[in-house]
Short mmCIF file of C-alpha atoms in Angstrom, two decimals:
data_model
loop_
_atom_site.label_atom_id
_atom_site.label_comp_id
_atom_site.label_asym_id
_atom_site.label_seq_id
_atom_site.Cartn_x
_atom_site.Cartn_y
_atom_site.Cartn_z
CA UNK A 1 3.35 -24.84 -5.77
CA UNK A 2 4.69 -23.78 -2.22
CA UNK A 3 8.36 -24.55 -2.35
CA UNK A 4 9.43 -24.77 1.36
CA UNK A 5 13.03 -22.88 1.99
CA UNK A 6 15.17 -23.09 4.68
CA UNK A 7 16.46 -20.74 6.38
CA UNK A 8 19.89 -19.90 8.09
CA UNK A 9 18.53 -20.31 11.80
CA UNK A 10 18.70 -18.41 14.53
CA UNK A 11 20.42 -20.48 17.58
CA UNK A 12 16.67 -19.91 19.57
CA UNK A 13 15.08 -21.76 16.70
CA UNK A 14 17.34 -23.96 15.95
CA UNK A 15 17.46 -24.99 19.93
CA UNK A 16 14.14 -25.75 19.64
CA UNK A 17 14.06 -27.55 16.46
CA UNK A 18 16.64 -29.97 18.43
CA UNK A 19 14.18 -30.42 20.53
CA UNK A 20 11.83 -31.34 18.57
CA UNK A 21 9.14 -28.77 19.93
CA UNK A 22 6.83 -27.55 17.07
CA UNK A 23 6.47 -23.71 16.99
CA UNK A 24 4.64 -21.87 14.38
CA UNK A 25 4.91 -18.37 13.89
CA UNK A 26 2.55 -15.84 15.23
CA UNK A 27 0.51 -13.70 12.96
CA UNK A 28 0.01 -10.20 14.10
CA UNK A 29 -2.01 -7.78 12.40
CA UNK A 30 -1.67 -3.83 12.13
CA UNK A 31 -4.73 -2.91 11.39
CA UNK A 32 -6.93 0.38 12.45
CA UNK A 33 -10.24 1.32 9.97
CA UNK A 34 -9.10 4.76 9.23
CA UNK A 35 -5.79 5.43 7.12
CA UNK A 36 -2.87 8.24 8.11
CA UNK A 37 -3.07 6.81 12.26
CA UNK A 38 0.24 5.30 12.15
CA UNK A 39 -0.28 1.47 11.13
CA UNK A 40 2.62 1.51 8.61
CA UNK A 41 4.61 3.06 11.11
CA UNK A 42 3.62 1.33 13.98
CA UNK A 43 4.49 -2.51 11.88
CA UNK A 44 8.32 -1.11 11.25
CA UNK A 45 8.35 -0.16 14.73
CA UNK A 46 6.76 -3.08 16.39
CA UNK A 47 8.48 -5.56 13.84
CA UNK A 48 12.36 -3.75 14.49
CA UNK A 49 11.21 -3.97 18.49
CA UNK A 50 10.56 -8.02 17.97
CA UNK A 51 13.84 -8.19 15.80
CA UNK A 52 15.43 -6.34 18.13
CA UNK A 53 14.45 -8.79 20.98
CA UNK A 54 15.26 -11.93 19.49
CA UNK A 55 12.48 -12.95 17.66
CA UNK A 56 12.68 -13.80 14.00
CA UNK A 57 10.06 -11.33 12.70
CA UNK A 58 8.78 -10.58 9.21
CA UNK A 59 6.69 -7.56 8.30
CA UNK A 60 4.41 -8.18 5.51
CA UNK A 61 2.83 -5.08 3.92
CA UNK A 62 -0.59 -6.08 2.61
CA UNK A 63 -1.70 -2.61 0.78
CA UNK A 64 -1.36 -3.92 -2.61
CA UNK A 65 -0.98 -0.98 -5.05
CA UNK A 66 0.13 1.37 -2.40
CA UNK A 67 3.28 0.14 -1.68
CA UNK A 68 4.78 2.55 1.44
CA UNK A 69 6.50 0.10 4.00
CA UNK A 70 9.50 -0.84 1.94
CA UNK A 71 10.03 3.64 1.79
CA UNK A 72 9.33 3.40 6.02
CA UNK A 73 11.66 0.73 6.45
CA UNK A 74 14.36 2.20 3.89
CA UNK A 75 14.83 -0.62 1.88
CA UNK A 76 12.81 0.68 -0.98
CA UNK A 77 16.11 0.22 -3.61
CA UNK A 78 16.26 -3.37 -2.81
CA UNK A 79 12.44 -4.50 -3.79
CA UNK A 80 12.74 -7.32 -6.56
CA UNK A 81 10.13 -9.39 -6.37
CA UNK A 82 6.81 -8.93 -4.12
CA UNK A 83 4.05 -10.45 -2.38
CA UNK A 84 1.98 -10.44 -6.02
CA UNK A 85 5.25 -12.53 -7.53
CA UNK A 86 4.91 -15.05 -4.89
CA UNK A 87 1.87 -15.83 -4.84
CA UNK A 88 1.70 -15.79 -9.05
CA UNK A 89 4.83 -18.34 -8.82
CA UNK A 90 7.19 -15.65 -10.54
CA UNK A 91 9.30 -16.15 -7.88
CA UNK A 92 10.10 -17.86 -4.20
CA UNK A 93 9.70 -16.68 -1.05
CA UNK A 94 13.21 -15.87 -0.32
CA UNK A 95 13.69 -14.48 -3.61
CA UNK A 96 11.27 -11.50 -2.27
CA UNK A 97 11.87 -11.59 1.51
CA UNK A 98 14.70 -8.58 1.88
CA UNK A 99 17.25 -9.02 4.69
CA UNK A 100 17.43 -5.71 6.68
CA UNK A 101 20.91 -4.73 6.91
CA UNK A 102 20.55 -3.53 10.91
CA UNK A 103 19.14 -6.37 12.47
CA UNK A 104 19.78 -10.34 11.33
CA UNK A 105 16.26 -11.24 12.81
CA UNK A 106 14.29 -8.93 10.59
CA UNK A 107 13.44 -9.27 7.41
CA UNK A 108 10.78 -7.69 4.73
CA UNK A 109 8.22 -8.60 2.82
CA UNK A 110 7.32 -5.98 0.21
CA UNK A 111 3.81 -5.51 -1.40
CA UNK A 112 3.43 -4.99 -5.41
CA UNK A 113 2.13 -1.67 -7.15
CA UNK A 114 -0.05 -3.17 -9.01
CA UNK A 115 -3.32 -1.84 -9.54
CA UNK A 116 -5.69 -4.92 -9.49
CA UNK A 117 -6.73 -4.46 -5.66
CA UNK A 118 -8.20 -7.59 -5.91
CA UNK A 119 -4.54 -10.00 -6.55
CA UNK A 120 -4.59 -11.34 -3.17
CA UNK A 121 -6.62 -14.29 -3.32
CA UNK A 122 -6.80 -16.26 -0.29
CA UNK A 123 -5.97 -19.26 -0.99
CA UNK A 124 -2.76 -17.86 -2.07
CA UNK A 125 -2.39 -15.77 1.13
CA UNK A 126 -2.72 -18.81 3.34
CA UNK A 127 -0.29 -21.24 1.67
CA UNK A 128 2.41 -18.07 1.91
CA UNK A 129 1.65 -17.31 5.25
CA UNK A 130 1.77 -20.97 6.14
CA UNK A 131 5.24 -21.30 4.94
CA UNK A 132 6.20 -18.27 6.94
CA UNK A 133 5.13 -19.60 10.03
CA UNK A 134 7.54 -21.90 9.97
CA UNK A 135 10.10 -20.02 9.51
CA UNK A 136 9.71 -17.24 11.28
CA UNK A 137 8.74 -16.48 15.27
CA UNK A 138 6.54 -13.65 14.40
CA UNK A 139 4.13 -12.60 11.17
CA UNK A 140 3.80 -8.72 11.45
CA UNK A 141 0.59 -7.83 8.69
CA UNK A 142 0.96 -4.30 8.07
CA UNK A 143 -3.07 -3.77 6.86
CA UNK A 144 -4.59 -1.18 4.31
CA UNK A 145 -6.66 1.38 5.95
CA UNK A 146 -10.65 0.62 5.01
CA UNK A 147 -12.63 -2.05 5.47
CA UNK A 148 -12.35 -3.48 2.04
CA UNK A 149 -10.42 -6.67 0.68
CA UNK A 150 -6.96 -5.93 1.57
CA UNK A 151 -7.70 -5.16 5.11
CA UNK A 152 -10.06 -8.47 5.50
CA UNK A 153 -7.40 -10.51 3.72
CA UNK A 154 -4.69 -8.90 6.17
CA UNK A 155 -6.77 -9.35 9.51
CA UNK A 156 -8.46 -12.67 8.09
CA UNK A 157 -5.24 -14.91 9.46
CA UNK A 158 -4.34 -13.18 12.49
CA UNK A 159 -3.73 -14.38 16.05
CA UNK A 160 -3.56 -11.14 17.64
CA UNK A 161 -4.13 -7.54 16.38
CA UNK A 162 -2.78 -4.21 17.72
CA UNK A 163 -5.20 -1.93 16.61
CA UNK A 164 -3.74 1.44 16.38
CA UNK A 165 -6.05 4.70 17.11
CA UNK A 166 -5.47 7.99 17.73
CA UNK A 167 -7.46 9.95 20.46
CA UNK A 168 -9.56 11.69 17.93
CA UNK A 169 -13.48 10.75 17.03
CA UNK A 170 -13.57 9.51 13.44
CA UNK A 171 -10.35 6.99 14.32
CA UNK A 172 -11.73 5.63 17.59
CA UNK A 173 -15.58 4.77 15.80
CA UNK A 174 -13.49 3.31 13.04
CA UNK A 175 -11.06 1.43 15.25
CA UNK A 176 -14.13 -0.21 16.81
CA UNK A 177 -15.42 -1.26 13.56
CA UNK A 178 -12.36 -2.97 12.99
CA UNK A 179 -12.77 -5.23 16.10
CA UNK A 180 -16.38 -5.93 15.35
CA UNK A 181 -15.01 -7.18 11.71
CA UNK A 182 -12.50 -9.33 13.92
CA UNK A 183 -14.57 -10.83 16.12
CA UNK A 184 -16.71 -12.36 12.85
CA UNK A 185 -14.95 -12.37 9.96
CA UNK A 186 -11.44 -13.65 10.95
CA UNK A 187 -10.30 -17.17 10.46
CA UNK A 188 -10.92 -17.70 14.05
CA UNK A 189 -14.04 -16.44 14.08
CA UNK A 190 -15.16 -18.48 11.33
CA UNK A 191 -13.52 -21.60 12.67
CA UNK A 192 -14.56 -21.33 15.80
CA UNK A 193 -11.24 -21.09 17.50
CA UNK A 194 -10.19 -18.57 20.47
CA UNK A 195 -11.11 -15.20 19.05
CA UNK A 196 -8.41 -13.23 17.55
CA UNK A 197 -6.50 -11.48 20.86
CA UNK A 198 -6.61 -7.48 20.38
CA UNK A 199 -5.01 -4.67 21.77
CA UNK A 200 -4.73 -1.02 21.88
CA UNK A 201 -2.23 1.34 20.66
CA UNK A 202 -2.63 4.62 20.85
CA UNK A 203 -0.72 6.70 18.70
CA UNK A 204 -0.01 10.71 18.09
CA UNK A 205 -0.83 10.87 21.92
CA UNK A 206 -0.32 14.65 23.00
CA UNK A 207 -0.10 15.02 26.78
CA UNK A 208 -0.20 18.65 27.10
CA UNK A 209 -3.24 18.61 25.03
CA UNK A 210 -5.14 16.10 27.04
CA UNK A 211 -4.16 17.93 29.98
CA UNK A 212 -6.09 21.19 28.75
CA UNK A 213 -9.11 19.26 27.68
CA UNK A 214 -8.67 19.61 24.44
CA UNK A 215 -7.93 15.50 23.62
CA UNK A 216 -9.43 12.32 24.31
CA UNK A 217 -7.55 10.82 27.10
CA UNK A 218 -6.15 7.12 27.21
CA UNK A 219 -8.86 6.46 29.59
CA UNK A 220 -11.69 7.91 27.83
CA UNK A 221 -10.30 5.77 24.31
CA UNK A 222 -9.77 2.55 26.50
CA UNK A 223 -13.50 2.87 27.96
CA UNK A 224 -15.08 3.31 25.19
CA UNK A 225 -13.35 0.59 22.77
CA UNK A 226 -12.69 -1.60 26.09
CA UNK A 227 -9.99 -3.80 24.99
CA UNK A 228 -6.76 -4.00 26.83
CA UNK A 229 -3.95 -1.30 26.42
CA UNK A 230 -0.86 -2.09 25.02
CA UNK A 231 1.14 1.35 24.76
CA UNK A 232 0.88 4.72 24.33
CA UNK A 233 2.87 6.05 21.53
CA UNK A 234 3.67 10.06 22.00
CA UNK A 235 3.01 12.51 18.99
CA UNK A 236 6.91 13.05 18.02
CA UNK A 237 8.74 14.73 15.93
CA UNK A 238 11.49 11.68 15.69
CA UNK A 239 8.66 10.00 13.39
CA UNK A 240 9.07 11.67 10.85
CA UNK A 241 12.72 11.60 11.17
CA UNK A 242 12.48 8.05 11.22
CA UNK A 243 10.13 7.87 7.90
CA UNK A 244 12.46 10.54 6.68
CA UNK A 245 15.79 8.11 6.55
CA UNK A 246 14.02 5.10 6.45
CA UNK A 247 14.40 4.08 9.58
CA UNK A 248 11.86 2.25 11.91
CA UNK A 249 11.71 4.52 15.03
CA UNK A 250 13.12 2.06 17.75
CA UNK A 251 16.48 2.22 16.14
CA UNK A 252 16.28 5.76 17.73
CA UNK A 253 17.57 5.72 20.74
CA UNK A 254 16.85 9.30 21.62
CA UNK A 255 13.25 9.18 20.19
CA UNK A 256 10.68 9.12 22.95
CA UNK A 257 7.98 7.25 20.46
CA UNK A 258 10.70 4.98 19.61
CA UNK A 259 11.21 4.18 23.25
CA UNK A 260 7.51 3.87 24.04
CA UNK A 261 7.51 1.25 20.75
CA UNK A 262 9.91 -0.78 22.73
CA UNK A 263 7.70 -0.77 26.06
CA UNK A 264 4.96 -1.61 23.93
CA UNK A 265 6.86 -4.78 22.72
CA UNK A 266 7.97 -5.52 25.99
CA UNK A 267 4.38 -5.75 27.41
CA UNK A 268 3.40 -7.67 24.13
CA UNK A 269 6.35 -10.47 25.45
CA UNK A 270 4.61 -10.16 28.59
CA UNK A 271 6.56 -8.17 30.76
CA UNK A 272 5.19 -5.25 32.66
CA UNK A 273 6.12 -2.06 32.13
CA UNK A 274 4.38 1.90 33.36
CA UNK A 275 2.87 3.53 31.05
CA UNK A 276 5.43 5.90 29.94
CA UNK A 277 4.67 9.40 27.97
CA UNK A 278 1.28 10.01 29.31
CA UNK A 279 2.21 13.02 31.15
CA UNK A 280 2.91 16.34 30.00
CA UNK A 281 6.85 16.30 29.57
CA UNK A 282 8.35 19.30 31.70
CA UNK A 283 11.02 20.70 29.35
CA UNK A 284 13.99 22.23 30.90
CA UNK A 285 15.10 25.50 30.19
CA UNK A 286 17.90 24.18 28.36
CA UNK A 287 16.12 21.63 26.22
CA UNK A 288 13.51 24.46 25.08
CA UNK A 289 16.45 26.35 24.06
CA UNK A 290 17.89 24.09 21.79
CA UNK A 291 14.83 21.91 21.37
CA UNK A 292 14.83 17.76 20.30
CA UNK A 293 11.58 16.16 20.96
CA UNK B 1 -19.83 36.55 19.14
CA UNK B 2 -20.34 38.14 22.63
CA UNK B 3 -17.57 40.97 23.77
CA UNK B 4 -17.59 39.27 26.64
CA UNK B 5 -16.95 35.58 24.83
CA UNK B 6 -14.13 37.21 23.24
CA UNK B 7 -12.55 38.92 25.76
CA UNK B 8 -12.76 35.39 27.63
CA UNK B 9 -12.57 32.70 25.51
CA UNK B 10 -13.81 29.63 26.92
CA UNK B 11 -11.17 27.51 28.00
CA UNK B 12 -13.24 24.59 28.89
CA UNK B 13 -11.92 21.60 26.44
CA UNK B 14 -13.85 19.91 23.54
CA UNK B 15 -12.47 16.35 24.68
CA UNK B 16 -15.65 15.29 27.27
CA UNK B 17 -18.12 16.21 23.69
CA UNK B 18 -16.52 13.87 21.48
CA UNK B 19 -15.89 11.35 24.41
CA UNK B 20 -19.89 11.67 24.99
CA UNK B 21 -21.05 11.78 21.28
CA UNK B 22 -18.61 8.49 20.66
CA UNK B 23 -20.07 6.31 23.37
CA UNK B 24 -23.51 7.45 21.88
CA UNK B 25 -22.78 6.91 18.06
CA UNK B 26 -20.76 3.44 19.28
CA UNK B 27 -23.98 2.30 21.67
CA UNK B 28 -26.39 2.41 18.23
CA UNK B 29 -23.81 0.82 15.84
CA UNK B 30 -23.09 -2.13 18.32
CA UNK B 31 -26.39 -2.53 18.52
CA UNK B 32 -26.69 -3.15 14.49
CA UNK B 33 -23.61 -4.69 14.11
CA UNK B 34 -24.67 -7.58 15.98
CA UNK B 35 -27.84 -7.50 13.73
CA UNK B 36 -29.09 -11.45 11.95
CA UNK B 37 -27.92 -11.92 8.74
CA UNK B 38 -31.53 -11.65 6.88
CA UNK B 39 -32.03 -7.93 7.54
CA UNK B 40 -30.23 -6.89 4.20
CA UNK B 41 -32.07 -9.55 2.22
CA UNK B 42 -35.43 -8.64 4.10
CA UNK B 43 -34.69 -5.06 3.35
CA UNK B 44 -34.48 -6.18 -0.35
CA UNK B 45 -37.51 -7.78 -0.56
CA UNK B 46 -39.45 -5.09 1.25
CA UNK B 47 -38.54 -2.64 -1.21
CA UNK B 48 -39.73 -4.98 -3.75
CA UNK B 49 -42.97 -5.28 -2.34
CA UNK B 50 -43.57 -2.12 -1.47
CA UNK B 51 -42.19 -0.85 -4.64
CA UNK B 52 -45.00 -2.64 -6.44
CA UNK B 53 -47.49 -0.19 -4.75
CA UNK B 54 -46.17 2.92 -4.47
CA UNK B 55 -42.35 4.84 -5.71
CA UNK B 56 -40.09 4.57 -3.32
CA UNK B 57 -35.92 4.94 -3.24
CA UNK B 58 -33.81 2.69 -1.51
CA UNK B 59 -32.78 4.52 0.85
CA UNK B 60 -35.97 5.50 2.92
CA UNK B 61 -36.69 1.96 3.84
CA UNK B 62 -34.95 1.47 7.16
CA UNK B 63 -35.13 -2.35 9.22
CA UNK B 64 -33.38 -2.15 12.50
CA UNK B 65 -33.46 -4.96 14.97
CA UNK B 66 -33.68 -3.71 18.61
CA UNK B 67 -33.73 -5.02 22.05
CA UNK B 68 -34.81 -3.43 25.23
CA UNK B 69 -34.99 -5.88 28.02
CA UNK B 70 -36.33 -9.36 27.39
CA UNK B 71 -38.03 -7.75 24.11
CA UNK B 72 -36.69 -8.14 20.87
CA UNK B 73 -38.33 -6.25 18.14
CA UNK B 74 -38.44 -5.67 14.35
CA UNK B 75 -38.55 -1.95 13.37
CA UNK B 76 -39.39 -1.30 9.79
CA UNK B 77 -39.53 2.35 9.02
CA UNK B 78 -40.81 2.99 5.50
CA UNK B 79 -40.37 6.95 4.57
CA UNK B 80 -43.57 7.48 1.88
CA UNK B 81 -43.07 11.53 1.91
CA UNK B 82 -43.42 12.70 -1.23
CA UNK B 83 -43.94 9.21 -2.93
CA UNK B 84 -45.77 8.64 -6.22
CA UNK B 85 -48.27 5.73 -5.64
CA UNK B 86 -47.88 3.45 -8.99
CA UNK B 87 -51.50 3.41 -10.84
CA UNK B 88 -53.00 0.33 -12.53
CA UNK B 89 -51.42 -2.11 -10.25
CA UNK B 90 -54.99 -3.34 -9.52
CA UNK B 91 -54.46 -3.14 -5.63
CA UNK B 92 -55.48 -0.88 -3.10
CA UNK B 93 -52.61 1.75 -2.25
CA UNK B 94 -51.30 3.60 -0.42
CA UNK B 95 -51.81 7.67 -1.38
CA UNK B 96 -48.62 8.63 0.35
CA UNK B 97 -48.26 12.58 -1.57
CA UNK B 98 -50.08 15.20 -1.23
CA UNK B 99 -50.73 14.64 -4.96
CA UNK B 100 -54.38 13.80 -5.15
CA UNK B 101 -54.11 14.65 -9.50
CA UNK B 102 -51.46 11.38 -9.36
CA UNK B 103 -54.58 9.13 -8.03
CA UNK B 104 -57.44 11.05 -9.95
CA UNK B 105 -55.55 10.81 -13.13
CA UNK B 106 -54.49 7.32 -13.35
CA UNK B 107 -57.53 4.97 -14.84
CA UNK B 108 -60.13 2.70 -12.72
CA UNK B 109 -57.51 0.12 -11.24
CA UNK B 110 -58.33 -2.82 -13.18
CA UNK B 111 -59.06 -6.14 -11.07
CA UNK B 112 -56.14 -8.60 -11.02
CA UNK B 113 -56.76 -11.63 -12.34
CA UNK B 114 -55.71 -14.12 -9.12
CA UNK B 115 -54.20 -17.76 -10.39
#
């Protein structure tokens, strides 16, 4: 049984509650085909960038058995109870939603390491994902990479996908494999409803590389998958810092990727914002001598 | 490798191949993604049928539905190189091998009974 649990509000949602305007979260998926492109990476990001905005985000990691975004997001010491607990009734959902300790609007939702790949049923899924709706501004689904039943049952409820893709062959085919499962085999697509809205990232971007030939160019990638372009994320070395602490890479402020996550965000709240980090970065002579991407 | 190619390396980038190869591969999978539902299930039964007459595996039976202009059409490609025909099935078949002994050996198909 779904036990619905209140929340301490945030004054946005509670402004609107007093106005009696119904608002149900959004559920975003992360989702890209091919693993190691940067989705879990991409959800802290994107999540922390929504959090950081205002918006009273959750990030759900959906790779059951493989647990990784509670490590990303550094609040691996702090996992009770999962997603698997929930949805077994071993728990409630705040029981297993973890608070992060840099931002009040953000808050986790860790996966189990179980081995049965198979514990997400549905049903289940919905009724939790329901419940977090209304609670929360913004569902973040951090997907497994494949095409198999945790990345259907992560795309399956989404209103919009960011579908991250690096400018390399076997990730762009796979990325547009990944739409073509959207467009049919989401809820939307199976209810009829406006198809699922989807949008490029493109990740590990390397300018000076594209400028030798050498890489597929944003272009070329948004061409040939044509769906619109949310943000180009730069190949950085802060990432790994980031996954390195625990840290989603916005809280960097130095971090070129984390400031291209932000823009990204920004454009997904609808704002507009150039395309930052496509060029090749001139390095001064005193940055090359003491070096920080 | 040429001295020449090694003195000079080519510095022309490998980016425009795998733009051109993806747009290819993508064209051709688009096209059977959006494929009807029945083509696994006619692919099944195919392979049963045929299977009745003459050995083949799974995999060389191919069913692809295409479209060039107003045209739609139903390509069934059925690989037989190699394949055993089955004897004593009582129906004409197919010799697809160069294996006359296969036919030769097998006895005088017996007439099916039809009910």
């Amino acid at each position: 049984m779904a036990t619905l649990v209140r929340w301490p509000t945030t004054a946005s949602r509670t402004a609107r509650q007093s106005r009696r305007e119904v608002w149900l979260g959004k559920v975003i998926v992360i989702t890209s085909g091919k693993g190691g492109v940067g989705k879990t990476t991409t959800s802290a990001a994107f999540a922390a960038g929504l959090a950081l905005r205002g918006h009273k985000t959750v990030v759900i990691d959906f790779d059951v058995g493989l647990r990784n975004l509670d490590l990303v997001m550094g609040c691996e010491r702090r996992v009770v109870f999962d997603f698997i607990n929930v949805i077994n009734g071993d728990a409630n959902l705040n029981q297993a939603l973890i608070k992060d300790k840099r931002n009040d609007n953000l808050y986790i939702f860790p996966t189990s390491q179980t081995r049965d790949k198979d514990a997400l049923k549905r049903e289940a899924v919905e009724r939790v994902i329901e419940e977090l709706k209304n609670q929360f501004d913004y569902i973040v689904c951090d997907s497994p990479a494949g095409i198999e039943h945790g990345a259907i049952t992560a795309l399956y409820f989404a209103d919009t996908a960011i579908i991250v893709t690096n400018p390399e062959v076997s990730s762009v085919r796979d990325s547009d494999r990944i739409i073509g499962i959207l467009a049919s085999k989401s809820r939307r697509a199976e209810r009829n409803e406006d198809p699922v809205a989807v949008h490029l990232l493109l990740t590990r971007y390397a300018p000076d590389r594209v400028t030798k030939g050498e890489m597929l160019t944003v272009e070329d990638v948004k061409e040939i998958l044509s769906i619109p372009l949310l943000g180009v994320i730069p190949e950085s070395e802060s990432v790994l810092r980031a996954s390195n602490t625990g840290t989603p890479v916005v809280f960097d402020e130095d971090s070129p990727a984390g400031r291209a996550y932000l823009d990204a965000v920004a454009r997904f709240l609808g704002e507009q914002r150039e395309m930052r980090f496509v060029k090749p970065e001139r390095r001064s002579f005193f940055r090359t001598l003491f070096g920080r991407a | 490798m040429s001295l020449f190619s090694f003195l000079f390396p080519q510095r022309q980038g490998t980016a425009a191949i795998a733009r051109d190869r993806l747009k290819i591969v993508l064209a051709h999978e688009r096209a059977s993604r959006d494929a009807p539902d029945f083509l696994p299930g006619l692919q099944k039964e195919l392979i049963e049928v045929v299977g009745r007459y003459v050995e083949i595996r799974d995999d060389t039976i191919r069913v692809n539905v295409g479209k060039s202009g107003e045209t739609s059409t139903l390509e069934i490609n059925i690989e037989l190189d190699g394949a055993k025909l089955k004897v004593g099935t009582g129906k004409p078949v197919i010799v697809a091998s160069a294996n006359p002994g296969a036919a030769a050996a097998g006895r005088p198909a017996k007439p099916v009974k039809s009910g």
